[in-house]
Coordinates of C-alpha atoms and ligand atoms in Angstrom, one line a residue:
M1374 CA -18.8 -63.9 -36.6
A1375 CA -19.6 -64.1 -40.5
G1376 CA -21.6 -61.2 -41.9
K1377 CA -19.9 -58.5 -39.4
Q1378 CA -18.7 -55.7 -41.1
I1379 CA -15.1 -54.7 -40.8
L1380 CA -14.0 -51.0 -41.5
I1381 CA -10.3 -50.8 -42.5
V1382 CA -8.4 -47.4 -41.9
E1383 CA -5.1 -47.7 -43.5
D1384 CA -3.3 -45.6 -46.1
E1385 CA -0.6 -48.3 -47.4
Q1386 CA -2.7 -49.9 -50.2
P1387 CA -0.6 -53.2 -50.5
I1388 CA -1.3 -53.6 -46.4
R1389 CA -5.0 -52.6 -46.8
E1390 CA -5.6 -55.2 -49.6
M1391 CA -4.0 -57.9 -47.7
I1392 CA -5.9 -57.3 -44.7
A1393 CA -9.0 -57.0 -46.6
F1394 CA -8.5 -60.2 -48.5
G1395 CA -7.9 -62.1 -45.4
L1396 CA -11.1 -60.8 -43.7
R1397 CA -13.1 -61.6 -47.0
R1398 CA -12.0 -65.0 -47.0
A1399 CA -12.8 -65.4 -43.4
G1400 CA -16.5 -64.6 -44.3
Y1401 CA -16.4 -60.5 -42.8
E1402 CA -18.0 -58.0 -45.2
V1403 CA -15.2 -55.2 -45.5
S1404 CA -15.1 -51.7 -46.2
E1405 CA -12.0 -49.5 -46.6
A1406 CA -10.7 -46.1 -46.0
E1407 CA -7.2 -44.5 -46.7
D1408 CA -7.6 -41.7 -44.3
C1409 CA -9.6 -40.4 -41.5
I1410 CA -11.8 -38.0 -43.5
Q1411 CA -12.9 -41.2 -45.6
A1412 CA -13.1 -43.1 -42.5
R1413 CA -16.0 -40.8 -41.1
E1414 CA -17.7 -41.0 -44.5
R1415 CA -17.7 -45.0 -44.5
I1416 CA -19.3 -44.7 -40.9
A1417 CA -21.8 -42.3 -42.1
D1418 CA -22.8 -44.6 -44.7
R1419 CA -23.1 -47.4 -42.4
R1420 CA -21.7 -48.1 -38.6
P1421 CA -19.0 -50.8 -39.2
D1422 CA -19.5 -53.7 -36.4
L1423 CA -15.8 -53.1 -35.8
M1424 CA -12.6 -50.5 -37.1
L1425 CA -9.1 -51.8 -37.6
V1426 CA -7.2 -48.2 -37.3
D1427 CA -3.6 -48.0 -38.3
W1428 CA -1.6 -45.6 -35.9
M1429 CA 0.0 -43.6 -38.6
L1430 CA -2.4 -42.1 -40.8
P1431 CA -1.9 -39.1 -43.3
D1432 CA -4.3 -36.4 -42.1
M1433 CA -4.5 -37.4 -38.5
S1434 CA -3.4 -39.8 -36.0
G1435 CA -5.1 -43.2 -35.9
L1436 CA -4.7 -42.5 -32.1
E1437 CA -6.9 -39.4 -32.6
L1438 CA -9.3 -40.7 -34.4
T1439 CA -10.1 -43.3 -32.1
R1440 CA -10.4 -40.9 -29.6
Q1441 CA -13.1 -39.0 -31.7
I1442 CA -15.0 -42.3 -32.4
K1443 CA -15.0 -43.1 -28.6
R1444 CA -16.5 -39.9 -27.7
D1445 CA -19.0 -39.8 -30.0
K1446 CA -22.1 -41.4 -28.7
E1447 CA -22.9 -42.7 -31.9
T1448 CA -20.0 -44.7 -32.5
R1449 CA -18.9 -45.1 -28.9
E1450 CA -19.7 -49.0 -28.9
V1451 CA -17.8 -49.6 -32.3
P1452 CA -14.7 -51.9 -31.2
I1453 CA -11.3 -50.4 -32.4
I1454 CA -8.4 -52.7 -33.1
M1455 CA -5.2 -50.6 -33.6
L1456 CA -2.7 -51.7 -36.2
T1457 CA 1.0 -50.3 -34.8
A1458 CA 4.2 -50.9 -36.3
R1459 CA 5.5 -49.7 -33.0
A1460 CA 7.1 -52.2 -30.7
D1461 CA 7.2 -49.8 -27.8
E1462 CA 4.8 -50.8 -24.9
S1463 CA 4.1 -47.3 -23.9
D1464 CA 2.8 -46.6 -27.1
K1465 CA 0.6 -49.5 -26.7
V1466 CA -0.8 -48.5 -23.3
T1467 CA -1.4 -44.9 -24.8
G1468 CA -3.4 -46.7 -27.8
L1469 CA -5.6 -48.6 -25.5
E1470 CA -6.0 -45.7 -22.6
G1471 CA -7.3 -43.9 -26.0
G1472 CA -10.1 -46.1 -26.0
A1473 CA -8.7 -48.8 -28.4
D1474 CA -10.2 -52.4 -27.5
D1475 CA -6.9 -54.1 -28.5
Y1476 CA -4.0 -53.6 -30.7
V1477 CA -2.0 -55.6 -33.3
T1478 CA 1.9 -55.2 -34.1
K1479 CA 2.7 -55.3 -37.4
P1480 CA 3.9 -57.6 -39.1
F1481 CA 1.2 -60.0 -38.4
S1482 CA -0.3 -62.9 -40.3
P1483 CA -4.3 -62.8 -41.4
R1484 CA -4.9 -65.5 -39.0
E1485 CA -3.8 -64.0 -35.8
L1486 CA -5.8 -60.6 -36.8
V1487 CA -8.9 -62.7 -37.7
A1488 CA -8.4 -64.4 -34.0
R1489 CA -8.1 -61.0 -32.3
I1490 CA -11.3 -59.6 -34.4
N1491 CA -12.8 -62.7 -33.3
A1492 CA -11.9 -62.2 -29.6
V1493 CA -13.0 -58.7 -29.5
L1494 CA -16.3 -59.2 -31.3
R1495 CA -17.0 -61.7 -28.8
R1496 CA -16.4 -59.3 -25.9
A1497 CA -18.6 -56.6 -27.7
L1498 CA -21.7 -59.4 -27.9
P1499 CA -24.5 -58.4 -25.5
G1500 CA -24.9 -60.4 -22.6
G1501 CA -21.7 -59.7 -20.9
D1502 CA -23.4 -59.6 -17.6
E1503 CA -23.9 -63.6 -17.6
E1504 CA -24.3 -65.2 -14.5
Y1505 CA -21.3 -67.4 -15.3
V1506 CA -18.5 -67.1 -17.0
R1507 CA -15.8 -69.3 -17.9
A1508 CA -12.2 -69.5 -19.0
D1509 CA -11.0 -73.2 -19.6
Q1510 CA -11.9 -74.6 -16.2
L1511 CA -12.3 -71.8 -14.2
V1512 CA -15.8 -70.6 -13.7
L1513 CA -16.8 -67.3 -12.5
D1514 CA -20.1 -67.5 -10.5
Q1515 CA -21.1 -64.1 -10.3
A1516 CA -24.3 -64.4 -8.3
G1517 CA -22.6 -66.6 -6.0
H1518 CA -19.5 -64.6 -5.9
R1519 CA -16.6 -67.1 -6.2
V1520 CA -14.8 -68.8 -8.8
T1521 CA -14.6 -72.6 -9.1
V1522 CA -12.5 -75.3 -10.6
G1523 CA -14.8 -78.4 -11.1
E1524 CA -16.0 -79.3 -7.3
R1525 CA -13.9 -76.9 -5.6
T1526 CA -13.7 -73.2 -4.8
V1527 CA -10.9 -71.0 -5.3
P1528 CA -9.8 -69.7 -2.1
L1529 CA -9.6 -65.7 -3.0
G1530 CA -9.4 -62.7 -0.6
P1531 CA -12.1 -60.1 -1.2
T1532 CA -9.7 -57.9 -3.7
E1533 CA -8.5 -61.1 -5.5
Y1534 CA -12.1 -62.1 -6.4
R1535 CA -12.6 -58.6 -7.6
L1536 CA -9.4 -58.6 -9.4
L1537 CA -10.2 -62.1 -11.0
S1538 CA -13.9 -61.5 -11.7
F1539 CA -12.8 -58.4 -13.7
F1540 CA -9.9 -60.2 -15.8
M1541 CA -12.5 -63.0 -16.6
T1542 CA -15.2 -60.7 -17.9
H1543 CA -12.2 -58.8 -19.9
Q1544 CA -10.3 -61.3 -21.1
D1545 CA -7.2 -61.3 -23.9
R1546 CA -6.7 -57.4 -23.2
V1547 CA -3.9 -55.6 -21.6
Y1548 CA -4.7 -53.1 -18.6
S1549 CA -2.3 -50.9 -17.2
R1550 CA -1.8 -50.8 -13.5
S1551 CA -3.6 -47.6 -13.4
Q1552 CA -6.7 -48.5 -15.4
L1553 CA -6.7 -51.8 -12.9
L1554 CA -6.7 -49.6 -10.2
D1555 CA -9.4 -47.4 -11.8
R1556 CA -11.7 -50.4 -12.8
V1557 CA -10.8 -52.6 -9.8
W1558 CA -10.4 -50.5 -6.8
G1559 CA -12.6 -47.7 -8.0
G1560 CA -10.1 -45.0 -8.6
N1561 CA -8.9 -45.0 -5.0
V1562 CA -6.3 -42.2 -5.0
Y1563 CA -5.0 -43.6 -1.9
V1564 CA -3.9 -46.8 -3.6
E1565 CA -0.4 -46.9 -5.1
E1566 CA 0.2 -48.6 -8.3
R1567 CA 2.3 -51.4 -6.7
T1568 CA -0.6 -52.6 -4.7
V1569 CA -1.9 -53.8 -8.1
D1570 CA 1.3 -56.2 -8.2
V1571 CA 0.7 -57.4 -4.8
H1572 CA -2.7 -58.6 -5.1
I1573 CA -1.4 -59.9 -8.7
R1574 CA 0.8 -62.3 -6.7
R1575 CA -1.7 -63.5 -4.0
L1576 CA -4.1 -64.3 -7.1
R1577 CA -1.4 -66.2 -8.9
K1578 CA -0.6 -67.9 -6.1
A1579 CA -4.5 -69.0 -5.5
L1580 CA -4.7 -70.2 -8.9
A1581 CA -1.5 -71.9 -9.0
D1582 CA -3.1 -75.0 -6.7
F1583 CA -5.5 -75.4 -9.6
G1584 CA -2.7 -75.0 -12.4
C1585 CA -4.3 -71.7 -13.7
D1586 CA -1.7 -69.0 -12.7
R1587 CA -0.5 -69.1 -16.0
Y1588 CA -3.7 -67.2 -17.1
I1589 CA -2.3 -64.0 -15.1
Q1590 CA 0.2 -62.6 -17.9
T1591 CA 2.6 -60.1 -17.4
V1592 CA 3.2 -57.8 -20.4
R1593 CA 6.3 -55.9 -19.8
G1594 CA 6.1 -52.0 -19.6
A1595 CA 2.5 -52.2 -20.2
G1596 CA 0.7 -54.2 -17.5
Y1597 CA -1.5 -57.6 -17.1
R1598 CA -3.6 -59.5 -19.4
F1599 CA -6.0 -62.6 -18.5
S1600 CA -5.7 -64.9 -21.4
T1601 CA -6.3 -68.9 -21.9
R1602 CA -4.0 -68.6 -24.9
P1603 CA -0.3 -69.2 -24.4
Q1604 CA 1.4 -65.6 -24.1
Ligands
CA426 CA1 0.2 -45.9 -42.2

């Protein structure tokens, strides 16, 4: 991912410099903005490959900036990671629903931030609809419409298959129940949010026989995430 340009939008100079230092050391090119107006100027100069946006900015909230970036067709594809000092899960959900691709809670280590950036950039790479998607020993065979571990096929109902297939193609990111309903059930208004929990339970049960149920992680107050990394 070296050579990618990352725009840091953060008004607190020491934090901004600390992040910039860590990212440059990891091989990224960095540009900086201390408010939303400067951020717009930087974007107009050169569209970044990814943006880090602080939640609390002097001229406009980072959430509002994120919404604007995601509404504009010129910048819609730019991945955004929100930096938040807020530990409140509902704020994280608001951030993700506002269009952020991920969030990192302060204080974070430069290593953790670089790992998140790498994960988000990997997801943003073209080729997201490849035939096979891997998550450790799980292999999603999109053409064959099945998930396998080695020679064995994981026995899944149609909804569990759609859910797992969505998770495997959107790894390391939290989705709220309503987002999952939207993306996996197609926003059928007659389906209740607790239906999601029922299918999550079934999916975990199917994966447990393969020792993979731990990948389906519950994020308290926020929703669910699929990740092969420990929670
Ligand atoms: Ca701030």
